[in-house]
Short mmCIF file of C-alpha atoms in Angstrom, two decimals:
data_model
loop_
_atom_site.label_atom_id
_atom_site.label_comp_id
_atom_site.label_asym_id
_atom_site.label_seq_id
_atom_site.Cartn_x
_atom_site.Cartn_y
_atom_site.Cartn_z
CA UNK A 16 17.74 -129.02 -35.18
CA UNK A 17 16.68 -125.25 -35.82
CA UNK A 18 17.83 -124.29 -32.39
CA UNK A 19 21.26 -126.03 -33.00
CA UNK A 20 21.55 -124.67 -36.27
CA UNK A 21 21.11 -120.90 -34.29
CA UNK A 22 23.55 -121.44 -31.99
CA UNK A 23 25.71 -122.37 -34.25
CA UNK A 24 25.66 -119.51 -36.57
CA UNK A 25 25.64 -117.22 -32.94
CA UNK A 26 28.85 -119.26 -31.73
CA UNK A 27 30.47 -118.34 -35.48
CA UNK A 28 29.35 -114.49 -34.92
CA UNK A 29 30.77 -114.32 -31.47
CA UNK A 30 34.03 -115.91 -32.87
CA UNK A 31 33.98 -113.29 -35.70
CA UNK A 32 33.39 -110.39 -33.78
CA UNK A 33 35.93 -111.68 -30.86
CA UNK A 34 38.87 -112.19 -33.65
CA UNK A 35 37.76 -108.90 -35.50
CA UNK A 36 38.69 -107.42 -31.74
CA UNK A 37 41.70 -109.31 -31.43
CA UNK A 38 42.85 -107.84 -34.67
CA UNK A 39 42.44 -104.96 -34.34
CA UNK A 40 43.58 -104.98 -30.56
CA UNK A 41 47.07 -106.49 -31.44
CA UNK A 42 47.62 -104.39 -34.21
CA UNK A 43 47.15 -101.13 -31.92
CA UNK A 44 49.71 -102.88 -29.60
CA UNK A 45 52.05 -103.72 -32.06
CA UNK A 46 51.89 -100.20 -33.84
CA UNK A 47 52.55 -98.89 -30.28
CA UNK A 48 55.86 -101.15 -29.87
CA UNK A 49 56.80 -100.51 -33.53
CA UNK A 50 56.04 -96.71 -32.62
CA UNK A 51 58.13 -96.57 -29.00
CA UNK A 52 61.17 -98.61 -30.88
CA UNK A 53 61.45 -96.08 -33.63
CA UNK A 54 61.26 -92.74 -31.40
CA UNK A 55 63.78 -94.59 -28.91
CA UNK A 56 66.32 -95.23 -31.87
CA UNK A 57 65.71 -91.71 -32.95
CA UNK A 58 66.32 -90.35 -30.16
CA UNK A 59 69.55 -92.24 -28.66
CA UNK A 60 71.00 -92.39 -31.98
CA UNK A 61 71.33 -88.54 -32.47
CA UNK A 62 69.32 -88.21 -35.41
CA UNK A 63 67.06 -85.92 -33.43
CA UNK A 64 69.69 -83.37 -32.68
CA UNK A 65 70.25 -83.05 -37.13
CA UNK A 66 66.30 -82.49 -37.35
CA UNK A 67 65.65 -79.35 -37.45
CA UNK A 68 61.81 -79.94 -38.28
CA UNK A 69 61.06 -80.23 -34.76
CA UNK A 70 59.16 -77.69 -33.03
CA UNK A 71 61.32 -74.44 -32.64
CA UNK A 72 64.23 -75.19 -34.84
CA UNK A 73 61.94 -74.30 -38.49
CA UNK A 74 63.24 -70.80 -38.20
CA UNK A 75 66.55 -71.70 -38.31
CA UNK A 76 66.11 -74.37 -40.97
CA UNK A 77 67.82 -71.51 -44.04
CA UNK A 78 70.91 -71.30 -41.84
CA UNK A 79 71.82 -74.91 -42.96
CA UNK A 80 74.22 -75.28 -45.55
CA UNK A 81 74.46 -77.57 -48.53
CA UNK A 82 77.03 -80.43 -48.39
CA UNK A 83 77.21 -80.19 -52.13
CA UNK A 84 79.31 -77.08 -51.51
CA UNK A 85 82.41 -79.02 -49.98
CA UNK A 86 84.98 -79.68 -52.79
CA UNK A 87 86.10 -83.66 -53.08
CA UNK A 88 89.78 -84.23 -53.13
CA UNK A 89 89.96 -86.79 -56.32
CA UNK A 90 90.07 -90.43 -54.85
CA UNK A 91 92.45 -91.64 -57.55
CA UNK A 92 95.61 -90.74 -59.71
CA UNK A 93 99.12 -90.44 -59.17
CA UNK A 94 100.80 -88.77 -56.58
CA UNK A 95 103.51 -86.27 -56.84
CA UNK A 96 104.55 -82.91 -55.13
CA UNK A 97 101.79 -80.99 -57.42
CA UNK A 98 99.23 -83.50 -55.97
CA UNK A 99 100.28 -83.13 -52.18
CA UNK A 100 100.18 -79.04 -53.10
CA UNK A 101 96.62 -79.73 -54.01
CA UNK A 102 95.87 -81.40 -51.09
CA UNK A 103 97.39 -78.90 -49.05
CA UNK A 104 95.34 -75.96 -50.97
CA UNK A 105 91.97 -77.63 -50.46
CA UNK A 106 92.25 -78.71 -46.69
CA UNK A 107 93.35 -75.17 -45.79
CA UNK A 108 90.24 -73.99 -47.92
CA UNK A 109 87.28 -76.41 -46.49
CA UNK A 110 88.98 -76.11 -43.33
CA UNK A 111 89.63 -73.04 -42.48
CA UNK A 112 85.63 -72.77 -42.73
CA UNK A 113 84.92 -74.45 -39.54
CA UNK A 114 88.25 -73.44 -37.58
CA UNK A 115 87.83 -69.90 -38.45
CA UNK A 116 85.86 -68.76 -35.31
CA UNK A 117 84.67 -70.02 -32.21
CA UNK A 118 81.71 -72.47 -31.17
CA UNK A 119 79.98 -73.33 -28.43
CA UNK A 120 81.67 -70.98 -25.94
CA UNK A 121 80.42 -72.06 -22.46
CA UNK A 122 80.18 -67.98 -21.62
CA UNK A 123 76.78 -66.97 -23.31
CA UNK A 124 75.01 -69.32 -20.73
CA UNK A 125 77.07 -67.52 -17.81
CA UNK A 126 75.09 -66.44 -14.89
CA UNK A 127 75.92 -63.01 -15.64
CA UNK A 128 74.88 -63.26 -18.84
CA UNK A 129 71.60 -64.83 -18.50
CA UNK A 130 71.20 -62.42 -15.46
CA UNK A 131 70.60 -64.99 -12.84
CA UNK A 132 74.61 -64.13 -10.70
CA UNK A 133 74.89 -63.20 -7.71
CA UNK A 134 74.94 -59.45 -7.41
CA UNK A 135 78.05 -57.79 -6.76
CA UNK A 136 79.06 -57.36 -3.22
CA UNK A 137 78.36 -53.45 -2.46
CA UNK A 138 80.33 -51.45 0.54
CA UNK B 3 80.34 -119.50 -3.65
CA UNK B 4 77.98 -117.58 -0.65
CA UNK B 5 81.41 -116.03 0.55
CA UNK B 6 81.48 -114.47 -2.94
CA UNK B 7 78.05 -113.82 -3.64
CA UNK B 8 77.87 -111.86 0.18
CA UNK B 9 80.98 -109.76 -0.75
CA UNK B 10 80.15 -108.96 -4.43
CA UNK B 11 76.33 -108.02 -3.00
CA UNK B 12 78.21 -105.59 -0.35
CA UNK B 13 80.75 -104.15 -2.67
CA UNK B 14 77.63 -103.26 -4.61
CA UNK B 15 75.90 -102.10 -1.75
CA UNK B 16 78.75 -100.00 -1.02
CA UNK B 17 79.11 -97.95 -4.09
CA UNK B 18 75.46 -97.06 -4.27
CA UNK B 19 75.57 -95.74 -1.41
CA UNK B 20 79.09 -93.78 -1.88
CA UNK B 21 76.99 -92.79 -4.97
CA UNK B 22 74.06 -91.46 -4.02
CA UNK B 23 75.69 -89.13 -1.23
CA UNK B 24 74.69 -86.10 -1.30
CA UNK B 25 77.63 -83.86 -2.86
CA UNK B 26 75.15 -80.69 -4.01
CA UNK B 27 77.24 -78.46 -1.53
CA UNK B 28 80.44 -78.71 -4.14
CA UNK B 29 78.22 -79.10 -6.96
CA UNK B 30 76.08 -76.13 -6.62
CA UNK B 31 77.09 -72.97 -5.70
CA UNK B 32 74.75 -70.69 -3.11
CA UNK B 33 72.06 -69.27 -4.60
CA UNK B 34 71.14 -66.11 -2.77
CA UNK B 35 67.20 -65.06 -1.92
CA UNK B 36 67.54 -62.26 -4.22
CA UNK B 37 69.16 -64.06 -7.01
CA UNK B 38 65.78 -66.56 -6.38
CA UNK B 39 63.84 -63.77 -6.58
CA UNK B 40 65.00 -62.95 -9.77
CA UNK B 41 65.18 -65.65 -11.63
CA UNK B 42 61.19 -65.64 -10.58
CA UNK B 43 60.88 -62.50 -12.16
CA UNK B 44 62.70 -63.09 -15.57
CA UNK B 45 61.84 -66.51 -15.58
CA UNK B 46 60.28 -65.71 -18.88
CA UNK B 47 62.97 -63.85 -20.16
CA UNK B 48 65.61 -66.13 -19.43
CA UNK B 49 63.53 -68.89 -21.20
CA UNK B 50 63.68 -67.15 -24.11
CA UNK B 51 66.78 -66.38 -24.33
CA UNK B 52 67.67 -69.74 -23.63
CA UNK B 53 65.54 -71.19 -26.07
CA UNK B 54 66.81 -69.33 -28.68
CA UNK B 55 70.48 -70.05 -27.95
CA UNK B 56 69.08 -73.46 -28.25
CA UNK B 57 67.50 -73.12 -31.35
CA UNK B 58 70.52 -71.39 -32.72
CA UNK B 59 72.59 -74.13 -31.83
CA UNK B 60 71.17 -76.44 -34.13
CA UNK B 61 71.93 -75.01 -37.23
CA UNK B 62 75.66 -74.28 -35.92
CA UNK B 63 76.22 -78.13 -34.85
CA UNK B 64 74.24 -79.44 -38.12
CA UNK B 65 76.93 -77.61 -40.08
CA UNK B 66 79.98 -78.54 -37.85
CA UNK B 67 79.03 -81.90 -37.69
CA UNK B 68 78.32 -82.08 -41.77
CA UNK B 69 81.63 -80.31 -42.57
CA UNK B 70 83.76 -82.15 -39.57
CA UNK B 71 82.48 -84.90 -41.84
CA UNK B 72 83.17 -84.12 -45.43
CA UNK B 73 86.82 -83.32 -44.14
CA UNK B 74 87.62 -86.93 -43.11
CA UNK B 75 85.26 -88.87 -45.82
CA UNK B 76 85.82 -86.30 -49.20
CA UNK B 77 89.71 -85.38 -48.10
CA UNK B 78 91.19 -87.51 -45.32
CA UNK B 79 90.01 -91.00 -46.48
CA UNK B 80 90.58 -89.67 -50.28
CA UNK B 81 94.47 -89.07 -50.00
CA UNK B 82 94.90 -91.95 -47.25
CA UNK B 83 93.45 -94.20 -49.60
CA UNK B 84 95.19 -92.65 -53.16
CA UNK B 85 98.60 -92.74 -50.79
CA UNK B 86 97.93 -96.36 -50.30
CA UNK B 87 96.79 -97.03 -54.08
CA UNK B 88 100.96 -95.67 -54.44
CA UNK B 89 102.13 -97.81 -52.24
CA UNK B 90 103.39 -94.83 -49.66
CA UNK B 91 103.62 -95.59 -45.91
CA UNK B 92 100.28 -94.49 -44.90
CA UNK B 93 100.17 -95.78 -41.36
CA UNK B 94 100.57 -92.35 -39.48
CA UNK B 95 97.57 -91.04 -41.81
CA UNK B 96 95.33 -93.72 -40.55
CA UNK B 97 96.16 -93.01 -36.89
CA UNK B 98 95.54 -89.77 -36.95
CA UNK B 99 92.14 -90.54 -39.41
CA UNK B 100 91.01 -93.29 -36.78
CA UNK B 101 91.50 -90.46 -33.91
CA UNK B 102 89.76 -88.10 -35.54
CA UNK B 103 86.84 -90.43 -36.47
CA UNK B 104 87.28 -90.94 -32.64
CA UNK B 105 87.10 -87.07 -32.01
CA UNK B 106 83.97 -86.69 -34.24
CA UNK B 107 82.13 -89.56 -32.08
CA UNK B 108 82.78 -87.75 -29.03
CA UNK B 109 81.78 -84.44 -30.49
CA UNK B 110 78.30 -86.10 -31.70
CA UNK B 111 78.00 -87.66 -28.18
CA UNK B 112 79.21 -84.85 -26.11
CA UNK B 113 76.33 -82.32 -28.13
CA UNK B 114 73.26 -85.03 -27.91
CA UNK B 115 74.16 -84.98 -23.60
CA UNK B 116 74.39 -80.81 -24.28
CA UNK B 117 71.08 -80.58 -26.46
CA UNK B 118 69.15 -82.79 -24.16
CA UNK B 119 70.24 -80.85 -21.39
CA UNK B 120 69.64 -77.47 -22.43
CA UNK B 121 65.99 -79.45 -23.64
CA UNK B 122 65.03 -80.08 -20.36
CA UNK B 123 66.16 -76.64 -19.36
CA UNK B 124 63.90 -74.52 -21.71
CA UNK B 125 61.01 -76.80 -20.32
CA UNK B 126 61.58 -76.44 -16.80
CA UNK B 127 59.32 -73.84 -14.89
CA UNK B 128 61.78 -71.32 -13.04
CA UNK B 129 58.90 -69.97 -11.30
CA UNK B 130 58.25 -72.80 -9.18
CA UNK B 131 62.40 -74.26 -8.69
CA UNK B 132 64.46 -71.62 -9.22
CA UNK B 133 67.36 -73.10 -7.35
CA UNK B 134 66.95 -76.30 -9.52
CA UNK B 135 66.66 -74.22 -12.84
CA UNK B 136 70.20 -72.47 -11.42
CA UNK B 137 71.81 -75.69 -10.98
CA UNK B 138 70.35 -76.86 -14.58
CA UNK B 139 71.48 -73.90 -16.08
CA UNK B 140 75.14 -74.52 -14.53
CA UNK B 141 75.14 -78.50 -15.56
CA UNK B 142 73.79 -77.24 -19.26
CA UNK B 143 77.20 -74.49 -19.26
CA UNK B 144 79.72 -77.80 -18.30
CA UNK B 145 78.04 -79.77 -21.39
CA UNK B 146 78.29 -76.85 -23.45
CA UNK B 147 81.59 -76.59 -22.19
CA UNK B 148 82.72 -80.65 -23.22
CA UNK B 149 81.29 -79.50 -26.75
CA UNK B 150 83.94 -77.30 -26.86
CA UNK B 151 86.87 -79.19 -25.63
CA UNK B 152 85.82 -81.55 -28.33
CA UNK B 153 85.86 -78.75 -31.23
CA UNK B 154 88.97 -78.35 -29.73
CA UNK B 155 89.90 -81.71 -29.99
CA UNK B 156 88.70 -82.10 -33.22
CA UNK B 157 90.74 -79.68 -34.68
CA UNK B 158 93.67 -79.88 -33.04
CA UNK B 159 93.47 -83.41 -34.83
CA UNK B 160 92.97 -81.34 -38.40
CA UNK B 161 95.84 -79.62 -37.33
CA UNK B 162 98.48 -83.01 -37.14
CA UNK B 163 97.08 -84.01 -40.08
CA UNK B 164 98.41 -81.08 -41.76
CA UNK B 165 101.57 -81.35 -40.09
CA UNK B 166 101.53 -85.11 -41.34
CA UNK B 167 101.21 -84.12 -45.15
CA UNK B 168 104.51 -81.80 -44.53
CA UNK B 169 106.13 -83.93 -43.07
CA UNK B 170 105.37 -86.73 -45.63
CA UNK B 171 106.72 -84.51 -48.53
CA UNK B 172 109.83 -83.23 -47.19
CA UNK B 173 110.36 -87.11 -46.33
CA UNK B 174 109.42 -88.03 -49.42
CA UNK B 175 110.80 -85.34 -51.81
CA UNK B 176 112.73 -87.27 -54.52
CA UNK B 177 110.25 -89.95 -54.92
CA UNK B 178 107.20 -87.07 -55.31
CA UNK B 179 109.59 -84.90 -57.55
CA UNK B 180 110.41 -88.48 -60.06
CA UNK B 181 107.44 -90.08 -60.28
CA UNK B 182 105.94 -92.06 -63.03
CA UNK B 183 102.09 -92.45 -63.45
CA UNK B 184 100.74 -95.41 -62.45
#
């Protein structure tokens, strides 16, 4: 009876200690999956490319600009020749912002620049 | 049905292998010994100039891409949707806003394929493949390049928007110049 009674109670440990394992086992794996989903979505979504917390891009983090700057063009009202002038006034204004010089020119990773080209041919 | 399944299996067949011929002699220009040699040299150098072109980059497209934007949602959608409200003809505005919500996809798209280029550029090691980090360094200028066209794009869509609102008010002068509040 006392030896049943033991085994028993061991069985129950073993049990205890083999679902404390499988606990804790699955919710490593499932943290893991959880984990890979998230940094896949960030990273084919193109969130990555606006965080500039990454490693590198903190010294650059100042040369971000509020969006609270950008003036609204009011979403209701009438509309009349004054309005339209409006309009006109404050596209020119936020525009001219981001059409006023060049981005992204292709040259500054030119071969000459970087100072990888060939050398030039000498007679 | 096996007829099918044998020709669709060799059609595939086909353009992997059409695919995956080797077309590196138009794709990448000769790289000369001593050009090799010196991107061995200033391999360090040239990483970090790269890497901070990269790193200034990021900054430049977070603002683009913020502004580009604020100009459809807080002034394109705005009038489109107070033109409407009036009961104007607004269908050439939402063209040329569904476009340019077009041209800002691309633009998004064309700088994640740029930024994880030039990524994988500032991590190679030019010491050991030099002629790889050359061709890198050529594939990174075309992506940098498609950013571009797609500024280009994206603002020659700003621009027939603008052209849009003139045109709108000369066509619709006397209504503009008599109207009542609504």
């Amino acid at each position: 009876m006392t030896e049943d009674a033991t085994a028993v109670t061991e069985h129950k440990k073993h049990w205890f200690q083999a679902r404390i394992v499988l606990f804790v086992g699955s919710s490593i794996v499932i943290a893991l999956v959880l984990v890979s989903v998230s940094m896949a979505l960030y990273a084919s979504s193109g969130a990555a490319q606006l965080d500039l917390s990454r490693p590198g891009f903190q010294a650059v983090q100042s040369q971000v600009e509020r969006s609270s700057t950008f003036k609204s063009f009011p979403a209701s009202g009438k509309v009349d020749n004054e309005t339209i002038e409006q309009f006109k006034a404050l596209y020119e204004e936020q525009v001219k912002q981001v059409t006023a010089n060049d981005a992204f020119n292709p040259s500054v990773l030119d071969e000459h620049t970087l100072g990888i080209g060939a050398p030039a041919a000498t007679e | 049905m096996k007829f099918v399944l044998a020709v669709l299996l060799a059609a595939i067949a086909t353009a992997g292998a059409l695919s995956s011929l080797p077309t590196s002699a138009q794709e990448s220009p000769t790289v000369t010994d001593e050009q090799i040699a010196h991107i061995k040299n200033a391999c360090p150098a040239i990483i970090a100039t790269l890497s901070q072109i990269h790193a200034n980059d990021a900054p430049v497209y977070v603002n683009r891409n913020q502004a580009y934007f604020s100009i459809s949602d807080k002034l394109i959608a705005r009038l489109n949707g107070r033109l409407a409200v009036n009961r104007f003809d607004t269908s050439t505005f939402v063209r040329i806003s569904n476009e340019y919500a077009a041209a800002l996809t691309q633009f998004r798209a064309a700088y994640k394929r740029y930024d994880d280029s030039m990524s994988d550029l500032v991590r190679m090691n030019c010491v050991r493949q030099p002629v790889g980090f050359y061709d890198k360094v050529a594939e990174t200028r075309e992506l940098r390049a498609g950013v571009q066209q797609s500024i280009k794009k994206l603002h020659g869509k700003i621009d027939e928007y603008r052209s849009a609102v003139g045109t709108f008010q000369e066509q619709n002068e006397s209504r503009l110049k008599g109207v009542t509040n609504d």
